[in-house]
Amino acid sequence: MQSFPQPLSVEEESEYLKRWEQGDKEARNILIERNLRLVAYLVKKYGNSDHSVDDLISIGTIGLIKAVDTYCKEKGVRLATYASRCIDNELLMTFRSDKKQSKEVFLYEPIGGDDGEGNSLNFLDVLETVDEDIPERMEKEENISKLYGFIEDTLTEREKLIIRLRYGIPRWPYVSEQPEVTQREIAKQLGISRSYVSRIEKKALLKLRKAYERNGGSYGGPKN
């Protein structure tokens, strides 16, 4: 892996951010270049992906550029903190687009009930996020992480197994893809009826929905 320049000090970062706010493109370039080490650090988490390290760094750098271009110090977080989320988000978005069976496909599955106007609800409706820009995608990623956590902490072992098989959900934290399995195939694996699998699935989805409604604003992730 190539070497990158040392990160900026707090004082240097503040000065270059001020200059970039005033339209200094050279300051913008320096902010990007001096945070490339952060990209390289985050890329290490995905060393087992199908992408080369150089490709991952290129993808992560796109996230870094977006972070520098959209950063607002009034939000009360350091640029590195904000950039880390944008970089990670860019990498995860790429991984999901690589495969037909995305990790969040199950969010589009109906969960029963409607929105009051006759439209079927799905988990994406419950999360109430729209993939429009970086901050919104970051919020969506956080909500998805919470949902994975609710699966771990809210469901029984059998419910976890059926939900994971049914929707192709990997164990935390996104370790590997799994194919989706039909209710009939799950029933055959577990030696139970398909209708029983359906009842367990619906009960588990309802638990997850209630868990999100009850704890969505404060849940911090799955327990080890």
PDB file of C-alpha atoms in Angstrom:
ATOM      1  CA  MET A   1       0.000   0.000   0.000  1.00  0.00           C
ATOM      2  CA  GLN A   2       1.338   3.406  -0.879  1.00  0.00           C
ATOM      3  CA  SER A   3       2.347   5.824   1.845  1.00  0.00           C
ATOM      4  CA  PHE A   4       0.318   8.944   2.527  1.00  0.00           C
ATOM      5  CA  PRO A   5       1.170  12.317   4.056  1.00  0.00           C
ATOM      6  CA  GLN A   6       0.722  12.846   7.782  1.00  0.00           C
ATOM      7  CA  PRO A   7      -2.689  14.188   8.855  1.00  0.00           C
ATOM      8  CA  LEU A   8      -3.135  17.844   9.680  1.00  0.00           C
ATOM      9  CA  SER A   9      -2.909  19.118  13.229  1.00  0.00           C
ATOM     10  CA  VAL A  10      -6.075  20.546  14.779  1.00  0.00           C
ATOM     11  CA  GLU A  11      -4.803  24.055  14.144  1.00  0.00           C
ATOM     12  CA  GLU A  12      -3.827  23.330  10.538  1.00  0.00           C
ATOM     13  CA  GLU A  13      -7.132  21.648   9.816  1.00  0.00           C
ATOM     14  CA  SER A  14      -9.038  24.617  11.226  1.00  0.00           C
ATOM     15  CA  GLU A  15      -7.037  27.024   9.083  1.00  0.00           C
ATOM     16  CA  TYR A  16      -7.503  25.045   5.850  1.00  0.00           C
ATOM     17  CA  LEU A  17     -11.208  24.566   6.536  1.00  0.00           C
ATOM     18  CA  LYS A  18     -11.560  28.312   6.983  1.00  0.00           C
ATOM     19  CA  ARG A  19      -9.744  28.909   3.700  1.00  0.00           C
ATOM     20  CA  TRP A  20     -11.886  26.304   1.898  1.00  0.00           C
ATOM     21  CA  GLU A  21     -15.057  27.972   3.207  1.00  0.00           C
ATOM     22  CA  GLN A  22     -13.795  31.110   1.509  1.00  0.00           C
ATOM     23  CA  GLY A  23     -13.419  29.259  -1.798  1.00  0.00           C
ATOM     24  CA  ASP A  24      -9.704  28.391  -1.690  1.00  0.00           C
ATOM     25  CA  LYS A  25      -9.447  25.255  -3.871  1.00  0.00           C
ATOM     26  CA  GLU A  26      -5.842  24.684  -2.879  1.00  0.00           C
ATOM     27  CA  ALA A  27      -6.980  24.398   0.744  1.00  0.00           C
ATOM     28  CA  ARG A  28      -9.608  21.868  -0.357  1.00  0.00           C
ATOM     29  CA  ASN A  29      -6.974  19.764  -2.096  1.00  0.00           C
ATOM     30  CA  ILE A  30      -4.756  19.835   0.989  1.00  0.00           C
ATOM     31  CA  LEU A  31      -7.657  18.743   3.204  1.00  0.00           C
ATOM     32  CA  ILE A  32      -8.227  15.784   0.884  1.00  0.00           C
ATOM     33  CA  GLU A  33      -4.568  14.813   0.521  1.00  0.00           C
ATOM     34  CA  ARG A  34      -3.796  15.040   4.226  1.00  0.00           C
ATOM     35  CA  ASN A  35      -6.757  12.784   5.074  1.00  0.00           C
ATOM     36  CA  LEU A  36      -5.873   9.999   2.634  1.00  0.00           C
ATOM     37  CA  ARG A  37      -4.248   8.100   5.481  1.00  0.00           C
ATOM     38  CA  LEU A  38      -7.740   7.839   7.000  1.00  0.00           C
ATOM     39  CA  VAL A  39      -8.998   6.218   3.782  1.00  0.00           C
ATOM     40  CA  ALA A  40      -6.171   3.666   3.881  1.00  0.00           C
ATOM     41  CA  TYR A  41      -6.936   2.876   7.507  1.00  0.00           C
ATOM     42  CA  LEU A  42     -10.646   2.257   6.884  1.00  0.00           C
ATOM     43  CA  VAL A  43      -9.947   0.179   3.767  1.00  0.00           C
ATOM     44  CA  LYS A  44      -8.150  -2.397   5.937  1.00  0.00           C
ATOM     45  CA  LYS A  45     -11.533  -3.530   7.287  1.00  0.00           C
ATOM     46  CA  TYR A  46     -12.479  -4.790   3.837  1.00  0.00           C
ATOM     47  CA  GLY A  47      -9.294  -6.607   2.907  1.00  0.00           C
ATOM     48  CA  ASN A  48     -11.234  -9.810   2.133  1.00  0.00           C
ATOM     49  CA  SER A  49     -13.417  -8.187  -0.533  1.00  0.00           C
ATOM     50  CA  ASP A  50     -13.155  -8.879  -4.257  1.00  0.00           C
ATOM     51  CA  HIS A  51     -11.690  -5.427  -4.854  1.00  0.00           C
ATOM     52  CA  SER A  52      -7.968  -4.675  -4.823  1.00  0.00           C
ATOM     53  CA  VAL A  53      -6.632  -2.364  -2.135  1.00  0.00           C
ATOM     54  CA  ASP A  54      -5.968   0.330  -4.750  1.00  0.00           C
ATOM     55  CA  ASP A  55      -9.576   0.093  -5.968  1.00  0.00           C
ATOM     56  CA  LEU A  56     -10.878   0.366  -2.417  1.00  0.00           C
ATOM     57  CA  ILE A  57      -8.704   3.396  -1.767  1.00  0.00           C
ATOM     58  CA  SER A  58     -10.051   5.027  -4.938  1.00  0.00           C
ATOM     59  CA  ILE A  59     -13.614   4.333  -3.812  1.00  0.00           C
ATOM     60  CA  GLY A  60     -12.903   5.546  -0.295  1.00  0.00           C
ATOM     61  CA  THR A  61     -11.309   8.699  -1.675  1.00  0.00           C
ATOM     62  CA  ILE A  62     -14.594   9.533  -3.391  1.00  0.00           C
ATOM     63  CA  GLY A  63     -16.244   9.390   0.018  1.00  0.00           C
ATOM     64  CA  LEU A  64     -13.491  11.592   1.445  1.00  0.00           C
ATOM     65  CA  ILE A  65     -13.967  14.179  -1.314  1.00  0.00           C
ATOM     66  CA  LYS A  66     -17.703  14.246  -0.646  1.00  0.00           C
ATOM     67  CA  ALA A  67     -16.977  14.686   3.046  1.00  0.00           C
ATOM     68  CA  VAL A  68     -14.685  17.661   2.475  1.00  0.00           C
ATOM     69  CA  ASP A  69     -17.203  19.221   0.088  1.00  0.00           C
ATOM     70  CA  THR A  70     -20.191  18.814   2.441  1.00  0.00           C
ATOM     71  CA  TYR A  71     -18.546  19.205   5.854  1.00  0.00           C
ATOM     72  CA  CYS A  72     -20.074  21.760   8.197  1.00  0.00           C
ATOM     73  CA  LYS A  73     -18.170  22.513  11.394  1.00  0.00           C
ATOM     74  CA  GLU A  74     -21.375  23.766  13.022  1.00  0.00           C
ATOM     75  CA  LYS A  75     -22.420  20.120  13.390  1.00  0.00           C
ATOM     76  CA  GLY A  76     -19.889  19.865  16.209  1.00  0.00           C
ATOM     77  CA  VAL A  77     -17.790  16.952  14.920  1.00  0.00           C
ATOM     78  CA  ARG A  78     -14.243  16.839  13.598  1.00  0.00           C
ATOM     79  CA  LEU A  79     -13.724  16.520   9.872  1.00  0.00           C
ATOM     80  CA  ALA A  80     -12.073  13.119  10.409  1.00  0.00           C
ATOM     81  CA  THR A  81     -15.155  11.806  12.220  1.00  0.00           C
ATOM     82  CA  TYR A  82     -17.505  13.002   9.512  1.00  0.00           C
ATOM     83  CA  ALA A  83     -15.169  11.805   6.755  1.00  0.00           C
ATOM     84  CA  SER A  84     -14.892   8.341   8.327  1.00  0.00           C
ATOM     85  CA  ARG A  85     -18.631   7.880   8.000  1.00  0.00           C
ATOM     86  CA  CYS A  86     -18.681   9.143   4.419  1.00  0.00           C
ATOM     87  CA  ILE A  87     -15.754   6.910   3.411  1.00  0.00           C
ATOM     88  CA  ASP A  88     -17.258   3.847   5.069  1.00  0.00           C
ATOM     89  CA  ASN A  89     -20.593   4.616   3.499  1.00  0.00           C
ATOM     90  CA  GLU A  90     -19.082   4.899   0.015  1.00  0.00           C
ATOM     91  CA  LEU A  91     -17.378   1.524   0.419  1.00  0.00           C
ATOM     92  CA  LEU A  92     -20.525  -0.177   1.702  1.00  0.00           C
ATOM     93  CA  MET A  93     -22.618   1.304  -1.092  1.00  0.00           C
ATOM     94  CA  THR A  94     -20.144  -0.121  -3.605  1.00  0.00           C
ATOM     95  CA  PHE A  95     -20.205  -3.582  -2.030  1.00  0.00           C
ATOM     96  CA  ARG A  96     -23.990  -3.664  -2.111  1.00  0.00           C
ATOM     97  CA  SER A  97     -24.107  -2.645  -5.753  1.00  0.00           C
ATOM     98  CA  ASP A  98     -21.645  -5.430  -6.622  1.00  0.00           C
ATOM     99  CA  LYS A  99     -24.142  -8.162  -5.876  1.00  0.00           C
ATOM    100  CA  LYS A 100     -27.710  -8.788  -6.920  1.00  0.00           C
ATOM    101  CA  GLN A 101     -28.626  -9.997  -3.467  1.00  0.00           C
ATOM    102  CA  SER A 102     -27.938  -6.825  -1.528  1.00  0.00           C
ATOM    103  CA  LYS A 103     -27.683  -6.878   2.258  1.00  0.00           C
ATOM    104  CA  GLU A 104     -30.650  -4.558   2.478  1.00  0.00           C
ATOM    105  CA  VAL A 105     -32.980  -6.256  -0.004  1.00  0.00           C
ATOM    106  CA  PHE A 106     -35.071  -7.464   2.921  1.00  0.00           C
ATOM    107  CA  LEU A 107     -35.926  -3.836   3.715  1.00  0.00           C
ATOM    108  CA  TYR A 108     -38.262  -3.848   0.724  1.00  0.00           C
ATOM    109  CA  GLU A 109     -40.146  -6.947   1.859  1.00  0.00           C
ATOM    110  CA  PRO A 110     -43.706  -6.277   3.089  1.00  0.00           C
ATOM    111  CA  ILE A 111     -44.160  -6.572   6.862  1.00  0.00           C
ATOM    112  CA  GLY A 112     -47.935  -6.435   7.025  1.00  0.00           C
ATOM    113  CA  GLY A 113     -50.264  -3.541   7.656  1.00  0.00           C
ATOM    114  CA  ASP A 114     -50.494  -0.396   5.598  1.00  0.00           C
ATOM    115  CA  ASP A 115     -49.710   3.291   5.744  1.00  0.00           C
ATOM    116  CA  GLY A 116     -53.339   4.327   6.235  1.00  0.00           C
ATOM    117  CA  GLU A 117     -53.881   4.778   2.519  1.00  0.00           C
ATOM    118  CA  GLY A 118     -53.939   1.129   1.538  1.00  0.00           C
ATOM    119  CA  ASN A 119     -50.236   0.911   0.633  1.00  0.00           C
ATOM    120  CA  SER A 120     -48.318  -2.059   2.025  1.00  0.00           C
ATOM    121  CA  LEU A 121     -45.598  -1.160   4.536  1.00  0.00           C
ATOM    122  CA  ASN A 122     -42.016  -2.415   4.346  1.00  0.00           C
ATOM    123  CA  PHE A 123     -39.034  -1.884   6.603  1.00  0.00           C
ATOM    124  CA  LEU A 124     -37.771   0.952   4.419  1.00  0.00           C
ATOM    125  CA  ASP A 125     -41.013   2.769   5.206  1.00  0.00           C
ATOM    126  CA  VAL A 126     -40.443   2.170   8.904  1.00  0.00           C
ATOM    127  CA  LEU A 127     -36.914   3.558   8.745  1.00  0.00           C
ATOM    128  CA  GLU A 128     -38.267   6.628   6.957  1.00  0.00           C
ATOM    129  CA  THR A 129     -35.048   7.447   5.091  1.00  0.00           C
ATOM    130  CA  VAL A 130     -34.511   8.477   1.481  1.00  0.00           C
ATOM    131  CA  ASP A 131     -31.241   7.787  -0.299  1.00  0.00           C
ATOM    132  CA  GLU A 132     -30.692  11.324  -1.604  1.00  0.00           C
ATOM    133  CA  ASP A 133     -27.399  12.647  -0.272  1.00  0.00           C
ATOM    134  CA  ILE A 134     -24.440  11.758   1.940  1.00  0.00           C
ATOM    135  CA  PRO A 135     -25.863  12.728   5.374  1.00  0.00           C
ATOM    136  CA  GLU A 136     -29.139  10.958   4.628  1.00  0.00           C
ATOM    137  CA  ARG A 137     -27.348   7.820   3.438  1.00  0.00           C
ATOM    138  CA  MET A 138     -25.235   7.919   6.593  1.00  0.00           C
ATOM    139  CA  GLU A 139     -28.395   8.061   8.707  1.00  0.00           C
ATOM    140  CA  LYS A 140     -29.817   5.151   6.727  1.00  0.00           C
ATOM    141  CA  GLU A 141     -26.674   3.093   7.350  1.00  0.00           C
ATOM    142  CA  GLU A 142     -26.952   3.773  11.068  1.00  0.00           C
ATOM    143  CA  ASN A 143     -30.601   2.675  11.047  1.00  0.00           C
ATOM    144  CA  ILE A 144     -29.736  -0.518   9.189  1.00  0.00           C
ATOM    145  CA  SER A 145     -27.023  -1.226  11.767  1.00  0.00           C
ATOM    146  CA  LYS A 146     -29.611  -0.786  14.499  1.00  0.00           C
ATOM    147  CA  LEU A 147     -31.922  -3.215  12.732  1.00  0.00           C
ATOM    148  CA  TYR A 148     -29.166  -5.831  12.607  1.00  0.00           C
ATOM    149  CA  GLY A 149     -28.714  -5.234  16.320  1.00  0.00           C
ATOM    150  CA  PHE A 150     -32.425  -5.717  16.986  1.00  0.00           C
ATOM    151  CA  ILE A 151     -32.248  -9.054  15.195  1.00  0.00           C
ATOM    152  CA  GLU A 152     -29.486 -10.139  17.587  1.00  0.00           C
ATOM    153  CA  ASP A 153     -31.085  -8.876  20.780  1.00  0.00           C
ATOM    154  CA  THR A 154     -34.848  -9.158  20.177  1.00  0.00           C
ATOM    155  CA  LEU A 155     -35.456 -12.472  18.446  1.00  0.00           C
ATOM    156  CA  THR A 156     -35.284 -16.032  19.708  1.00  0.00           C
ATOM    157  CA  GLU A 157     -32.664 -18.305  18.166  1.00  0.00           C
ATOM    158  CA  ARG A 158     -35.245 -19.938  15.915  1.00  0.00           C
ATOM    159  CA  GLU A 159     -36.621 -16.561  14.829  1.00  0.00           C
ATOM    160  CA  LYS A 160     -33.099 -15.322  14.067  1.00  0.00           C
ATOM    161  CA  LEU A 161     -32.391 -18.417  12.005  1.00  0.00           C
ATOM    162  CA  ILE A 162     -35.587 -18.113   9.988  1.00  0.00           C
ATOM    163  CA  ILE A 163     -35.203 -14.372   9.365  1.00  0.00           C
ATOM    164  CA  ARG A 164     -31.565 -14.779   8.306  1.00  0.00           C
ATOM    165  CA  LEU A 165     -32.376 -17.649   5.980  1.00  0.00           C
ATOM    166  CA  ARG A 166     -35.518 -16.054   4.621  1.00  0.00           C
ATOM    167  CA  TYR A 167     -33.936 -12.701   3.717  1.00  0.00           C
ATOM    168  CA  GLY A 168     -30.312 -13.679   3.177  1.00  0.00           C
ATOM    169  CA  ILE A 169     -29.120 -11.647   6.164  1.00  0.00           C
ATOM    170  CA  PRO A 170     -25.513 -12.315   7.242  1.00  0.00           C
ATOM    171  CA  ARG A 171     -24.407 -12.288  10.848  1.00  0.00           C
ATOM    172  CA  TRP A 172     -23.083  -9.010  12.246  1.00  0.00           C
ATOM    173  CA  PRO A 173     -21.040  -7.226  11.003  1.00  0.00           C
ATOM    174  CA  TYR A 174     -21.886  -7.955   7.343  1.00  0.00           C
ATOM    175  CA  VAL A 175     -19.448 -10.852   7.194  1.00  0.00           C
ATOM    176  CA  SER A 176     -20.708 -12.721   4.150  1.00  0.00           C
ATOM    177  CA  GLU A 177     -23.568 -12.909   1.690  1.00  0.00           C
ATOM    178  CA  GLN A 178     -26.254 -15.568   1.986  1.00  0.00           C
ATOM    179  CA  PRO A 179     -28.837 -16.598  -0.594  1.00  0.00           C
ATOM    180  CA  GLU A 180     -32.483 -16.028   0.245  1.00  0.00           C
ATOM    181  CA  VAL A 181     -34.357 -19.218   1.128  1.00  0.00           C
ATOM    182  CA  THR A 182     -38.058 -19.862   0.568  1.00  0.00           C
ATOM    183  CA  GLN A 183     -40.408 -20.731   3.403  1.00  0.00           C
ATOM    184  CA  ARG A 184     -40.847 -24.197   1.924  1.00  0.00           C
ATOM    185  CA  GLU A 185     -37.084 -24.809   1.876  1.00  0.00           C
ATOM    186  CA  ILE A 186     -36.739 -23.549   5.461  1.00  0.00           C
ATOM    187  CA  ALA A 187     -39.567 -25.814   6.560  1.00  0.00           C
ATOM    188  CA  LYS A 188     -37.800 -28.785   5.016  1.00  0.00           C
ATOM    189  CA  GLN A 189     -34.496 -27.889   6.710  1.00  0.00           C
ATOM    190  CA  LEU A 190     -36.098 -27.479  10.140  1.00  0.00           C
ATOM    191  CA  GLY A 191     -38.561 -30.333   9.848  1.00  0.00           C
ATOM    192  CA  ILE A 192     -41.623 -28.136  10.403  1.00  0.00           C
ATOM    193  CA  SER A 193     -44.556 -27.034   8.249  1.00  0.00           C
ATOM    194  CA  ARG A 194     -44.353 -24.125   5.838  1.00  0.00           C
ATOM    195  CA  SER A 195     -47.295 -22.444   7.569  1.00  0.00           C
ATOM    196  CA  TYR A 196     -45.426 -22.644  10.875  1.00  0.00           C
ATOM    197  CA  VAL A 197     -42.392 -21.005   9.273  1.00  0.00           C
ATOM    198  CA  SER A 198     -44.694 -18.259   7.964  1.00  0.00           C
ATOM    199  CA  ARG A 199     -46.137 -17.634  11.440  1.00  0.00           C
ATOM    200  CA  ILE A 200     -42.678 -17.457  13.023  1.00  0.00           C
ATOM    201  CA  GLU A 201     -41.494 -15.094  10.279  1.00  0.00           C
ATOM    202  CA  LYS A 202     -44.448 -12.729  10.724  1.00  0.00           C
ATOM    203  CA  LYS A 203     -44.035 -12.745  14.495  1.00  0.00           C
ATOM    204  CA  ALA A 204     -40.315 -11.989  14.185  1.00  0.00           C
ATOM    205  CA  LEU A 205     -40.890  -9.118  11.735  1.00  0.00           C
ATOM    206  CA  LEU A 206     -43.461  -7.611  14.073  1.00  0.00           C
ATOM    207  CA  LYS A 207     -40.982  -7.842  16.966  1.00  0.00           C
ATOM    208  CA  LEU A 208     -38.339  -6.052  14.903  1.00  0.00           C
ATOM    209  CA  ARG A 209     -40.722  -3.323  13.873  1.00  0.00           C
ATOM    210  CA  LYS A 210     -41.800  -2.728  17.477  1.00  0.00           C
ATOM    211  CA  ALA A 211     -38.184  -2.783  18.652  1.00  0.00           C
ATOM    212  CA  TYR A 212     -37.269  -0.099  16.158  1.00  0.00           C
ATOM    213  CA  GLU A 213     -40.273   2.059  17.052  1.00  0.00           C
ATOM    214  CA  ARG A 214     -39.458   1.677  20.743  1.00  0.00           C
ATOM    215  CA  ASN A 215     -35.680   2.084  20.639  1.00  0.00           C
ATOM    216  CA  GLY A 216     -34.748   3.395  17.197  1.00  0.00           C
ATOM    217  CA  GLY A 217     -33.571   6.773  18.452  1.00  0.00           C
ATOM    218  CA  SER A 218     -31.173   5.497  21.073  1.00  0.00           C
ATOM    219  CA  TYR A 219     -30.043   1.994  20.226  1.00  0.00           C
ATOM    220  CA  GLY A 220     -26.287   1.746  19.806  1.00  0.00           C
ATOM    221  CA  GLY A 221     -25.776  -1.534  17.950  1.00  0.00           C
ATOM    222  CA  PRO A 222     -25.740  -5.261  18.679  1.00  0.00           C
ATOM    223  CA  LYS A 223     -24.409  -6.751  21.877  1.00  0.00           C
ATOM    224  CA  ASN A 224     -21.424  -9.071  21.650  1.00  0.00           C
TER     225      ASN A 224
END
